[in-house]
């Protein structure tokens, strides 16, 4: 793998970790309007990204916001993989009728855009962070299921796996020492792709106001909240998008790296 | 030859039949899920509509809307009404849902279609230009644009376009669909078509002025998709061999590229656009939100947030069916253009 991809790989991990630290520490409270008299002031040594329209340190909001976005995307990703794996297990091991139903269901599911799935879920549940995570994870299930299925079938029927099985390897050994090392690079690549898609979809849905609380520090929601200040202070809109784009760009560029 | 053609046609028919069955399945599943969801809404939507819900008035409205009948009856009534185009009235505005959808729907379709067209032209143009100018710098710049189109959030890009095109340059309006101080061209709801039909070129210019920023913003995603899919195709050494063979046959460059190569490349372009139509639709909704575009996306989101029963039931189902239809049509077109490829549903 090229040196540049390795650099992007480390940069993406660094950016993700730095964002997540925003959940534990921010220089100022991102929710409190402590600097009302300084509203809309530009960057200074005390406030690196300035103050937003409601008198809050914008840097702290951005840091917490990127942390929240990444954390939510990771939760959506985990839920997505869990559902995908459960469906795959049933499809591979379950009765033939269930296999047919799952494959047919996935065929239907894949045709419905995430936004519409999100809207249907919003009808059941109130707009909130949890609802958003459920919507994004359910929306990407068909993609994950199909990729997992292709990977599994390809590896499970590979000659080296059949040879190991013939030599008397047990199921646990086969899974942990034969299949897993070969599945891991592709799974990591898939996970990064889904993470990038989830970040984009989550912030998009939050931007549309489906996150419930408009004050919740999430990059899409921050952008939405500052939409009305676009002509007064464009940087309040520029920064959240720049951070989001950088995160996505790094994740995309690093996903071809093999483990 | 005839036998081969009959076989190809048979395979195509089977594929069409498969898509038809899937469409019925999508309709049944989506309608059941939406109906169940609407009936599980926390709080009574009729009470939500009235500021001071008087029980007698609520009961009267529920009877009028058929909401006090058993659920299976309500479901069948819902499906039949949907098919007949009898979509009830909005609980928020009191207007007929069908009339409201006929206002918002053309706005979304006009935006999405023009953006799609521009995106495909942009993507094709950029990729083909990399083949004409063999400069590495141009090639890297063109393909970086492809990567950027997939990673930069469309809603943020929209704001940046507003800042540049509207705030700094002052060339384009920052939002809306038309200048309402002027007479709005009446007819189909598609303003370009209506302006042309009325013979008003001044109104057409205004329509284009309002369309420019949202269309350019939305077109970057399909352009990036086309760039990426063609990049992979151009990396295939067999394409070079084919071009060399066509040149040896004595065909002109324009004939080679515009007829033979373009036809060959159209199948993956149609497939990638069709399968990503869902994302394009999400992009259209986000673009509508950024540019205050009065389209279906904003209409549906507001309906869901306001618990507007009949708009959710009919508008959401209509959009799901349309999304599936467009994806399936693209899939079938790609299948027809290249029957050796396997169906995406396999």
Coordinates of C-alpha atoms in Angstrom, one line a residue:
Chain A
X1 CA 0.0 0.0 0.0
X2 CA 1.3 3.5 -0.8
X3 CA 2.9 5.7 1.7
X4 CA 0.3 8.4 1.1
X5 CA -2.5 6.0 2.0
X6 CA -0.8 5.2 5.2
X7 CA -0.5 8.9 6.0
X8 CA -4.2 9.4 5.3
X9 CA -4.9 6.3 7.4
X10 CA -3.1 7.8 10.5
X11 CA -4.6 11.2 9.8
X12 CA -8.1 9.8 9.7
X13 CA -7.6 7.9 13.0
X14 CA -6.2 11.1 14.5
X15 CA -9.1 13.2 13.3
X16 CA -11.7 10.7 14.6
X17 CA -10.0 10.4 18.0
X18 CA -9.6 14.2 18.3
X19 CA -13.3 14.7 17.4
X20 CA -14.3 12.1 20.0
X21 CA -12.3 13.9 22.8
X22 CA -14.8 16.7 22.3
X23 CA -17.3 14.6 24.1
X24 CA -15.1 14.7 27.3
X25 CA -13.5 18.1 27.1
X26 CA -14.2 21.5 25.5
X27 CA -12.6 24.8 26.5
X28 CA -16.0 26.3 27.2
X29 CA -19.5 24.9 27.8
X30 CA -20.9 24.5 24.3
X31 CA -24.5 24.9 25.5
X32 CA -24.2 27.9 27.8
X33 CA -24.7 31.4 26.4
X34 CA -21.8 32.9 28.4
X35 CA -20.6 35.5 25.9
X36 CA -23.9 37.2 24.8
X37 CA -22.2 40.6 24.7
X38 CA -19.6 39.2 22.2
X39 CA -22.2 37.6 19.8
X40 CA -20.9 37.3 16.2
X41 CA -17.4 38.4 17.2
X42 CA -14.7 36.9 15.0
X43 CA -11.8 34.7 16.0
X44 CA -9.5 35.8 18.8
X45 CA -6.9 34.2 21.0
X46 CA -9.5 33.3 23.6
X47 CA -12.1 32.1 21.1
X48 CA -10.3 30.5 18.1
X49 CA -13.5 30.2 16.0
X50 CA -15.3 33.2 17.4
X51 CA -18.7 33.4 19.1
X52 CA -22.0 32.3 17.6
X53 CA -25.2 34.3 17.3
X54 CA -26.4 33.1 20.7
X55 CA -23.2 34.0 22.6
X56 CA -21.6 30.6 22.8
X57 CA -17.9 29.7 22.1
X58 CA -18.2 28.4 18.5
X59 CA -15.0 26.4 18.7
X60 CA -16.4 24.4 21.7
X61 CA -19.6 23.8 19.8
X62 CA -17.8 22.6 16.8
X63 CA -15.5 20.3 18.8
X64 CA -18.5 18.8 20.7
X65 CA -20.5 18.7 17.5
X66 CA -17.9 16.7 15.6
X67 CA -17.6 14.4 18.6
X68 CA -21.3 13.8 18.7
X69 CA -21.4 13.3 14.9
X70 CA -18.7 10.7 15.0
X71 CA -20.1 8.9 18.1
X72 CA -23.6 8.8 16.5
X73 CA -22.2 7.5 13.3
X74 CA -20.2 4.8 15.2
X75 CA -23.4 3.7 17.0
X76 CA -25.3 3.6 13.7
X77 CA -22.4 1.6 12.2
X78 CA -22.4 -0.9 15.0
X79 CA -26.2 -1.4 14.9
X80 CA -26.0 -1.7 11.1
X81 CA -23.4 -4.5 11.3
X82 CA -25.2 -6.3 14.1
X83 CA -28.5 -6.3 12.0
X84 CA -26.5 -7.3 8.9
X85 CA -24.8 -10.1 10.6
X86 CA -27.9 -11.5 12.2
X87 CA -29.7 -11.4 8.8
X88 CA -26.7 -13.1 7.1
X89 CA -26.6 -15.8 9.8
X90 CA -30.3 -16.5 9.3
X91 CA -29.9 -16.4 5.5
X92 CA -27.0 -18.8 5.5
X93 CA -28.1 -21.3 8.2
X94 CA -31.9 -20.8 8.4
X95 CA -34.6 -22.7 6.5
X96 CA -34.9 -22.1 2.8
X97 CA -38.2 -20.2 3.1
X98 CA -36.5 -17.7 5.4
X99 CA -33.5 -17.4 3.0
X100 CA -35.9 -16.5 0.2
X101 CA -37.8 -14.0 2.3
X102 CA -34.6 -12.3 3.5
X103 CA -33.2 -12.0 -0.1
X104 CA -36.5 -10.7 -1.4
X105 CA -36.9 -8.3 1.5
X106 CA -33.4 -6.9 1.0
X107 CA -34.2 -6.4 -2.7
X108 CA -37.2 -4.3 -1.7
X109 CA -35.3 -2.5 1.1
X110 CA -32.4 -1.4 -1.1
X111 CA -34.8 0.5 -3.3
X112 CA -36.0 2.8 -0.6
X113 CA -33.8 5.8 0.1
X114 CA -32.4 6.4 3.6
X115 CA -34.2 9.7 3.9
X116 CA -37.6 8.0 3.2
X117 CA -36.8 5.2 5.7
X118 CA -35.9 8.0 8.2
X119 CA -39.2 9.8 7.5
X120 CA -41.2 6.6 8.0
X121 CA -39.4 6.0 11.3
X122 CA -40.0 9.6 12.3
X123 CA -43.7 8.8 12.0
X124 CA -43.4 6.0 14.6
X125 CA -40.9 7.8 16.9
X126 CA -40.4 11.4 17.9
X127 CA -37.5 13.2 16.2
X128 CA -34.4 12.6 18.4
X129 CA -30.8 11.5 18.4
X130 CA -31.8 7.9 18.9
X131 CA -34.4 8.0 16.1
X132 CA -31.7 9.4 13.8
X133 CA -29.3 6.6 14.6
X134 CA -31.9 4.0 14.1
X135 CA -32.9 5.6 10.7
X136 CA -29.4 5.7 9.4
X137 CA -28.5 2.2 10.6
X138 CA -31.6 0.7 9.1
X139 CA -31.2 2.6 5.8
X140 CA -27.7 1.1 5.2
X141 CA -28.6 -2.5 6.2
X142 CA -29.1 -3.7 2.6
X143 CA -25.7 -2.4 1.5
X144 CA -23.9 -4.0 4.5
X145 CA -25.9 -7.3 4.1
X146 CA -25.1 -7.6 0.4
X147 CA -21.4 -6.9 0.9
X148 CA -21.1 -9.2 3.9
X149 CA -22.9 -11.9 2.0
X150 CA -20.5 -11.6 -1.0
X151 CA -17.4 -11.6 1.2
X152 CA -18.7 -14.6 3.3
X153 CA -19.6 -16.7 0.3
X154 CA -16.3 -15.9 -1.5
X155 CA -14.2 -16.7 1.5
X156 CA -16.2 -19.7 2.8
X157 CA -15.9 -21.5 -0.6
X158 CA -12.3 -20.6 -1.1
X159 CA -10.0 -23.6 -1.6
X160 CA -7.7 -22.8 1.4
X161 CA -10.8 -22.9 3.7
X162 CA -12.0 -26.2 2.2
X163 CA -8.5 -27.6 2.6
X164 CA -8.3 -26.5 6.2
X165 CA -11.7 -28.0 6.8
X166 CA -10.6 -31.3 5.2
X167 CA -7.5 -31.4 7.5
X168 CA -10.0 -31.6 10.4
X169 CA -10.1 -28.0 11.6
X170 CA -13.1 -27.3 13.9
X171 CA -15.6 -24.5 13.4
X172 CA -14.0 -22.2 15.9
X173 CA -10.5 -22.7 14.5
X174 CA -11.8 -22.2 11.0
X175 CA -13.5 -19.0 11.9
X176 CA -10.8 -17.4 14.1
X177 CA -7.6 -18.5 12.4
X178 CA -8.5 -19.2 8.8
X179 CA -11.4 -17.0 7.8
X180 CA -11.1 -14.0 10.1
X181 CA -7.5 -12.9 9.0
X182 CA -8.7 -12.9 5.4
X183 CA -12.1 -11.3 6.1
X184 CA -10.7 -8.5 8.3
X185 CA -9.2 -6.2 5.7
X186 CA -12.3 -6.2 3.6
X187 CA -14.5 -5.8 6.7
X188 CA -12.5 -2.8 7.8
X189 CA -12.8 -1.2 4.4
X190 CA -16.5 -1.8 4.4
X191 CA -16.8 -0.4 7.9
X192 CA -15.0 2.8 6.9
X193 CA -17.2 3.2 3.8
X194 CA -20.3 2.8 5.9
X195 CA -18.9 5.1 8.6
X196 CA -18.4 7.8 6.0
X197 CA -21.9 7.3 4.5
X198 CA -23.4 7.3 8.0
X199 CA -21.6 10.6 9.0
X200 CA -23.0 12.2 5.8
X201 CA -26.5 10.9 6.2
X202 CA -26.7 11.7 9.9
X203 CA -25.6 15.3 9.5
X204 CA -27.9 15.6 6.5
X205 CA -30.9 14.4 8.5
X206 CA -29.9 16.6 11.4
X207 CA -29.7 19.5 9.0
X208 CA -33.3 18.8 7.9
X209 CA -34.3 19.2 11.5
X210 CA -35.0 15.6 12.2
X211 CA -32.7 15.5 15.3
X212 CA -35.5 17.1 17.4
X213 CA -33.6 19.5 19.6
X214 CA -32.3 22.3 17.4
X215 CA -29.7 23.3 20.0
X216 CA -28.0 19.8 20.1
X217 CA -24.4 20.2 19.1
X218 CA -24.1 18.1 16.0
X219 CA -22.4 19.4 12.8
X220 CA -25.5 19.2 10.6
X221 CA -27.7 20.8 13.3
X222 CA -25.1 23.5 14.0
X223 CA -25.2 24.3 10.3
X224 CA -29.0 24.5 10.3
X225 CA -29.0 26.7 13.4
X226 CA -26.6 29.2 11.8
X227 CA -28.3 29.2 8.4
X228 CA -30.1 32.4 9.3
X229 CA -26.7 34.1 10.0
X230 CA -25.4 33.2 6.5
X231 CA -25.2 36.8 5.3
X232 CA -24.2 38.3 8.6
X233 CA -21.3 35.9 9.4
X234 CA -20.7 33.3 6.7
X235 CA -17.9 31.6 8.7
X236 CA -20.6 30.3 11.2
X237 CA -21.8 28.2 8.3
X238 CA -18.5 27.6 6.6
X239 CA -16.7 25.9 9.6
X240 CA -19.1 23.0 10.3
X241 CA -19.1 22.0 6.7
X242 CA -15.3 22.3 6.4
X243 CA -14.8 20.1 9.4
X244 CA -17.4 17.6 8.1
X245 CA -15.8 17.5 4.6
X246 CA -12.3 17.0 6.1
X247 CA -13.5 14.1 8.2
X248 CA -15.2 12.5 5.3
X249 CA -12.3 13.1 2.9
X250 CA -9.8 11.5 5.3
X251 CA -12.1 8.5 6.0
X252 CA -12.6 8.0 2.2
X253 CA -8.9 8.3 1.4
X254 CA -7.8 5.9 4.0
X255 CA -10.4 3.1 3.3
X256 CA -8.3 1.3 0.7
X257 CA -5.5 0.6 3.2
X258 CA -5.2 -3.2 4.0
X259 CA -4.7 -4.4 7.5
Chain B
X1 CA -29.1 -14.6 -35.0
X2 CA -33.0 -14.6 -34.7
X3 CA -32.8 -17.3 -32.0
X4 CA -30.3 -15.3 -30.1
X5 CA -32.5 -12.2 -30.3
X6 CA -35.6 -14.1 -29.2
X7 CA -33.6 -15.5 -26.2
X8 CA -32.4 -11.9 -25.3
X9 CA -36.0 -10.7 -25.5
X10 CA -37.2 -13.5 -23.3
X11 CA -34.5 -12.8 -20.7
X12 CA -35.5 -9.1 -20.8
X13 CA -39.2 -10.0 -20.4
X14 CA -38.4 -12.2 -17.4
X15 CA -36.4 -9.3 -15.9
X16 CA -39.4 -6.9 -16.5
X17 CA -41.7 -9.4 -14.8
X18 CA -39.4 -9.7 -11.8
X19 CA -39.3 -5.9 -11.5
X20 CA -43.1 -5.9 -11.7
X21 CA -43.5 -8.4 -8.9
X22 CA -41.0 -6.4 -6.8
X23 CA -43.0 -3.2 -7.5
X24 CA -46.1 -4.9 -6.1
X25 CA -44.2 -6.1 -3.1
X26 CA -42.7 -2.6 -2.5
X27 CA -46.2 -1.1 -2.7
X28 CA -47.7 -3.7 -0.3
X29 CA -44.9 -3.5 2.3
X30 CA -44.6 0.3 2.1
X31 CA -48.3 0.8 2.4
X32 CA -48.6 -1.6 5.4
X33 CA -45.6 0.1 7.1
X34 CA -46.8 3.6 6.5
X35 CA -50.4 2.7 7.5
X36 CA -49.1 1.0 10.7
X37 CA -46.8 4.0 11.5
X38 CA -49.6 6.5 11.0
X39 CA -51.9 4.5 13.3
X40 CA -49.2 4.3 16.0
X41 CA -48.6 8.1 16.0
X42 CA -48.4 9.2 19.6
X43 CA -51.3 11.6 20.1
X44 CA -54.4 12.0 18.0
X45 CA -53.7 13.8 14.8
X46 CA -57.2 15.3 14.6
X47 CA -56.8 16.7 18.2
X48 CA -53.4 18.1 17.1
X49 CA -55.1 19.9 14.2
X50 CA -57.6 21.7 16.5
X51 CA -56.3 24.4 18.8
X52 CA -59.1 23.7 21.4
X53 CA -60.1 20.1 20.8
X54 CA -63.7 19.8 21.6
X55 CA -64.5 16.0 21.9
X56 CA -67.7 16.3 19.8
X57 CA -65.9 18.2 17.1
X58 CA -63.0 15.6 17.2
X59 CA -65.5 12.8 16.9
X60 CA -67.2 14.5 14.0
X61 CA -64.0 14.9 12.1
X62 CA -62.9 11.3 12.8
X63 CA -66.2 10.1 11.4
X64 CA -65.8 12.3 8.4
X65 CA -62.3 11.0 7.7
X66 CA -63.3 7.4 8.4
X67 CA -60.9 7.1 11.3
X68 CA -63.3 5.3 13.6
X69 CA -63.7 2.2 11.4
X70 CA -61.8 -1.0 12.1
X71 CA -58.1 -1.0 11.0
X72 CA -58.3 -3.6 8.1
X73 CA -61.2 -1.6 6.7
X74 CA -59.2 1.6 7.0
X75 CA -56.2 -0.1 5.3
X76 CA -58.2 -1.3 2.3
X77 CA -59.9 2.1 2.0
X78 CA -56.5 3.7 2.1
X79 CA -55.1 1.5 -0.7
X80 CA -58.1 1.9 -2.9
X81 CA -58.2 5.7 -2.3
X82 CA -54.5 5.9 -3.1
X83 CA -54.9 4.0 -6.4
X84 CA -57.9 6.2 -7.3
X85 CA -56.0 9.4 -6.5
X86 CA -58.4 10.3 -3.7
X87 CA -55.8 11.4 -1.2
X88 CA -57.9 13.4 1.3
X89 CA -57.2 16.8 2.8
X90 CA -54.2 18.1 4.6
X91 CA -54.9 18.4 8.4
X92 CA -52.7 21.5 8.6
X93 CA -53.7 23.6 5.5
X94 CA -57.1 22.1 4.8
X95 CA -56.2 21.9 1.1
X96 CA -56.6 18.7 -1.0
X97 CA -53.4 16.6 -0.8
X98 CA -53.6 15.8 -4.5
X99 CA -53.6 19.6 -5.4
X100 CA -50.8 20.3 -3.0
X101 CA -48.7 17.5 -4.4
X102 CA -49.4 18.6 -8.0
X103 CA -47.9 22.0 -7.0
X104 CA -44.8 20.7 -5.2
X105 CA -44.0 17.6 -7.3
X106 CA -43.1 19.4 -10.6
X107 CA -40.7 21.7 -8.7
X108 CA -38.8 18.7 -7.4
X109 CA -38.8 16.9 -10.7
X110 CA -37.7 20.0 -12.6
X111 CA -34.8 20.5 -10.2
X112 CA -33.8 16.8 -10.1
X113 CA -34.0 16.2 -13.9
X114 CA -32.0 19.3 -14.9
X115 CA -29.4 18.6 -12.2
X116 CA -29.2 15.0 -13.4
X117 CA -28.8 16.0 -17.0
X118 CA -26.2 18.7 -16.2
X119 CA -24.4 16.2 -13.8
X120 CA -24.1 13.5 -16.5
X121 CA -22.9 16.0 -19.1
X122 CA -20.4 17.5 -16.7
X123 CA -19.1 14.0 -15.6
X124 CA -18.9 12.8 -19.2
X125 CA -17.2 16.0 -20.3
X126 CA -14.6 16.0 -17.6
X127 CA -13.8 12.3 -18.1
X128 CA -13.7 12.5 -21.9
X129 CA -11.5 15.6 -21.7
X130 CA -8.9 13.6 -19.6
X131 CA -8.7 11.2 -22.5
X132 CA -8.3 14.0 -25.1
X133 CA -5.7 16.0 -23.1
X134 CA -3.2 13.4 -21.8
X135 CA -1.9 15.8 -19.1
X136 CA -1.5 14.0 -15.7
X137 CA -2.2 17.3 -13.9
X138 CA -5.5 17.7 -15.6
X139 CA -6.4 14.1 -15.1
X140 CA -5.6 14.3 -11.3
X141 CA -7.6 17.6 -11.0
X142 CA -10.6 16.1 -12.9
X143 CA -10.6 12.9 -10.7
X144 CA -10.1 14.9 -7.5
X145 CA -13.3 16.8 -8.4
X146 CA -15.0 13.4 -8.7
X147 CA -13.8 12.5 -5.2
X148 CA -14.8 15.9 -3.8
X149 CA -18.3 15.6 -5.2
X150 CA -18.8 12.4 -3.1
X151 CA -17.3 13.7 0.1
X152 CA -18.4 17.3 0.4
X153 CA -21.9 17.6 2.0
X154 CA -24.3 19.0 -0.6
X155 CA -26.1 21.2 1.9
X156 CA -22.9 22.9 2.9
X157 CA -21.9 23.3 -0.7
X158 CA -25.3 25.0 -1.3
X159 CA -24.5 27.6 1.3
X160 CA -21.1 28.3 -0.2
X161 CA -22.7 28.7 -3.6
X162 CA -25.1 31.2 -2.0
X163 CA -22.3 33.1 -0.4
X164 CA -20.3 33.3 -3.7
X165 CA -23.1 33.5 -6.3
X166 CA -25.6 35.6 -4.4
X167 CA -23.7 37.5 -1.6
X168 CA -20.4 38.3 -3.3
X169 CA -21.2 38.4 -7.0
X170 CA -24.9 39.2 -6.7
X171 CA -25.7 37.3 -9.9
X172 CA -28.3 34.8 -8.6
X173 CA -31.1 34.9 -6.0
X174 CA -30.3 33.2 -2.7
X175 CA -33.5 31.1 -2.6
X176 CA -37.0 30.5 -3.9
X177 CA -38.3 29.2 -7.2
X178 CA -39.5 32.3 -8.9
X179 CA -39.7 36.1 -8.6
X180 CA -43.3 36.5 -7.4
X181 CA -43.5 40.1 -8.3
X182 CA -43.7 38.9 -11.9
X183 CA -46.6 36.9 -13.4
X184 CA -46.0 33.2 -12.7
X185 CA -46.3 31.1 -15.9
X186 CA -49.4 28.8 -15.5
X187 CA -50.0 25.3 -16.8
X188 CA -48.1 22.1 -16.1
X189 CA -46.2 23.4 -13.0
X190 CA -42.9 23.0 -14.8
X191 CA -41.8 26.6 -15.1
X192 CA -39.4 26.1 -18.0
X193 CA -42.0 24.4 -20.1
X194 CA -44.7 26.9 -19.1
X195 CA -42.5 29.9 -19.9
X196 CA -41.7 28.4 -23.3
X197 CA -45.3 27.6 -23.9
X198 CA -46.4 31.1 -23.1
X199 CA -43.6 32.4 -25.3
X200 CA -42.2 34.6 -22.5
X201 CA -38.4 34.5 -22.8
X202 CA -38.0 37.0 -20.0
X203 CA -39.8 34.6 -17.6
X204 CA -37.7 31.8 -18.8
X205 CA -34.5 33.8 -18.0
X206 CA -35.9 34.4 -14.5
X207 CA -36.7 30.7 -14.1
X208 CA -33.1 29.8 -15.1
X209 CA -31.7 32.4 -12.8
X210 CA -33.5 30.8 -9.8
X211 CA -32.6 27.3 -11.0
X212 CA -28.9 28.0 -11.5
X213 CA -27.5 27.7 -8.0
X214 CA -29.6 24.7 -6.8
X215 CA -29.1 22.8 -10.1
X216 CA -25.3 23.3 -10.1
X217 CA -25.1 22.3 -6.4
X218 CA -27.2 19.1 -7.0
X219 CA -25.5 18.2 -10.3
X220 CA -22.1 17.8 -8.6
X221 CA -23.1 14.4 -7.1
X222 CA -24.1 12.7 -10.3
X223 CA -21.1 14.3 -12.0
X224 CA -18.8 12.7 -9.4
X225 CA -20.6 9.4 -9.8
X226 CA -20.1 9.5 -13.6
X227 CA -16.5 10.5 -13.2
X228 CA -15.7 7.7 -10.9
X229 CA -17.5 5.0 -12.9
X230 CA -15.9 6.1 -16.2
X231 CA -12.5 6.4 -14.5
X232 CA -12.7 2.6 -13.8
X233 CA -13.9 1.9 -17.4
X234 CA -11.1 4.0 -19.0
X235 CA -8.5 2.1 -16.9
X236 CA -9.6 -1.1 -18.7
X237 CA -6.9 -1.9 -21.3
X238 CA -9.5 -3.6 -23.6
X239 CA -11.0 -0.1 -24.3
X240 CA -7.7 1.0 -25.8
X241 CA -7.6 -2.1 -28.0
X242 CA -11.2 -1.4 -29.1
X243 CA -10.4 2.2 -30.0
X244 CA -7.3 1.1 -31.9
X245 CA -9.4 -1.5 -33.8
X246 CA -12.1 1.1 -34.7
X247 CA -9.4 3.6 -35.9
X248 CA -7.9 0.8 -38.0
X249 CA -11.3 0.3 -39.5
X250 CA -11.1 3.9 -40.7
X251 CA -13.8 5.4 -38.6
X252 CA -13.6 9.1 -37.7
X253 CA -12.7 10.2 -34.1
X254 CA -16.1 11.7 -33.6
X255 CA -17.8 8.5 -34.7
X256 CA -15.6 6.4 -32.5
X257 CA -16.2 8.5 -29.4
X258 CA -19.8 9.7 -29.8
X259 CA -21.3 6.5 -31.2
X260 CA -19.2 3.5 -30.3
X261 CA -17.6 4.4 -27.0
X262 CA -20.5 6.5 -25.6
X263 CA -22.9 3.6 -26.3
X264 CA -20.5 1.3 -24.5
X265 CA -20.2 3.6 -21.5
X266 CA -23.9 4.4 -21.3
X267 CA -24.8 1.2 -19.5
X268 CA -22.6 1.7 -16.5
X269 CA -23.5 5.4 -16.3
X270 CA -27.3 4.6 -16.4
X271 CA -26.8 1.8 -13.8
X272 CA -24.8 4.0 -11.4
X273 CA -27.2 6.9 -11.7
X274 CA -30.2 4.6 -11.3
X275 CA -28.9 2.7 -8.3
X276 CA -27.8 6.0 -6.6
X277 CA -31.1 7.7 -7.4
X278 CA -32.1 7.4 -3.7
X279 CA -29.0 9.4 -2.7
X280 CA -29.8 11.9 -5.4
X281 CA -33.3 12.2 -4.0
X282 CA -31.9 12.9 -0.6
X283 CA -29.7 15.5 -2.2
X284 CA -32.6 17.1 -3.8
X285 CA -34.4 17.3 -0.5
X286 CA -31.3 18.9 1.2
X287 CA -30.9 21.3 -1.7
X288 CA -34.6 22.3 -1.4
X289 CA -34.0 23.0 2.3
X290 CA -30.9 25.2 1.6
X291 CA -32.5 27.2 -1.3
X292 CA -36.0 27.4 0.2
X293 CA -37.2 25.5 -2.9
X294 CA -40.9 24.7 -2.6
X295 CA -40.6 21.0 -3.5
X296 CA -41.8 17.6 -2.3
X297 CA -38.9 17.1 0.2
X298 CA -39.7 20.1 2.3
X299 CA -43.4 19.3 2.0
X300 CA -43.0 15.7 3.3
X301 CA -40.6 16.7 6.1
X302 CA -43.0 19.3 7.3
X303 CA -45.9 16.8 7.1
X304 CA -44.0 14.3 9.2
X305 CA -42.9 16.9 11.8
X306 CA -46.5 18.2 12.0
X307 CA -48.1 14.7 11.9
X308 CA -50.1 15.6 8.8
X309 CA -51.8 12.2 8.4
X310 CA -53.0 12.2 4.8
X311 CA -49.9 13.9 3.4
X312 CA -47.7 11.3 5.1
X313 CA -49.9 8.4 4.0
X314 CA -50.1 9.4 0.3
X315 CA -47.1 11.6 -0.3
X316 CA -44.6 9.2 1.3
X317 CA -46.0 6.2 -0.5
X318 CA -46.0 8.0 -3.8
X319 CA -42.3 9.0 -3.5
X320 CA -41.3 5.5 -2.4
X321 CA -43.1 4.0 -5.4
X322 CA -41.6 6.5 -7.8
X323 CA -38.0 6.0 -6.4
X324 CA -38.4 2.3 -6.9
X325 CA -39.8 2.8 -10.4
X326 CA -36.9 5.0 -11.4
X327 CA -34.3 2.7 -10.0
X328 CA -35.9 -0.3 -11.7
X329 CA -36.2 1.5 -15.0
X330 CA -32.5 2.4 -14.9
X331 CA -31.7 -1.2 -14.0
X332 CA -33.8 -2.5 -17.0
X333 CA -32.3 0.1 -19.4
X334 CA -28.8 -0.9 -18.4
X335 CA -29.8 -4.6 -18.8
X336 CA -31.2 -3.8 -22.3
X337 CA -28.0 -2.0 -23.3
X338 CA -25.8 -4.7 -22.1
X339 CA -27.7 -8.0 -21.7
X340 CA -24.6 -9.9 -20.7
X341 CA -24.6 -8.2 -17.4
X342 CA -26.4 -9.8 -14.5
X343 CA -29.4 -8.1 -13.0
X344 CA -28.6 -6.0 -9.9
X345 CA -31.2 -7.9 -7.9
X346 CA -29.3 -11.2 -8.3

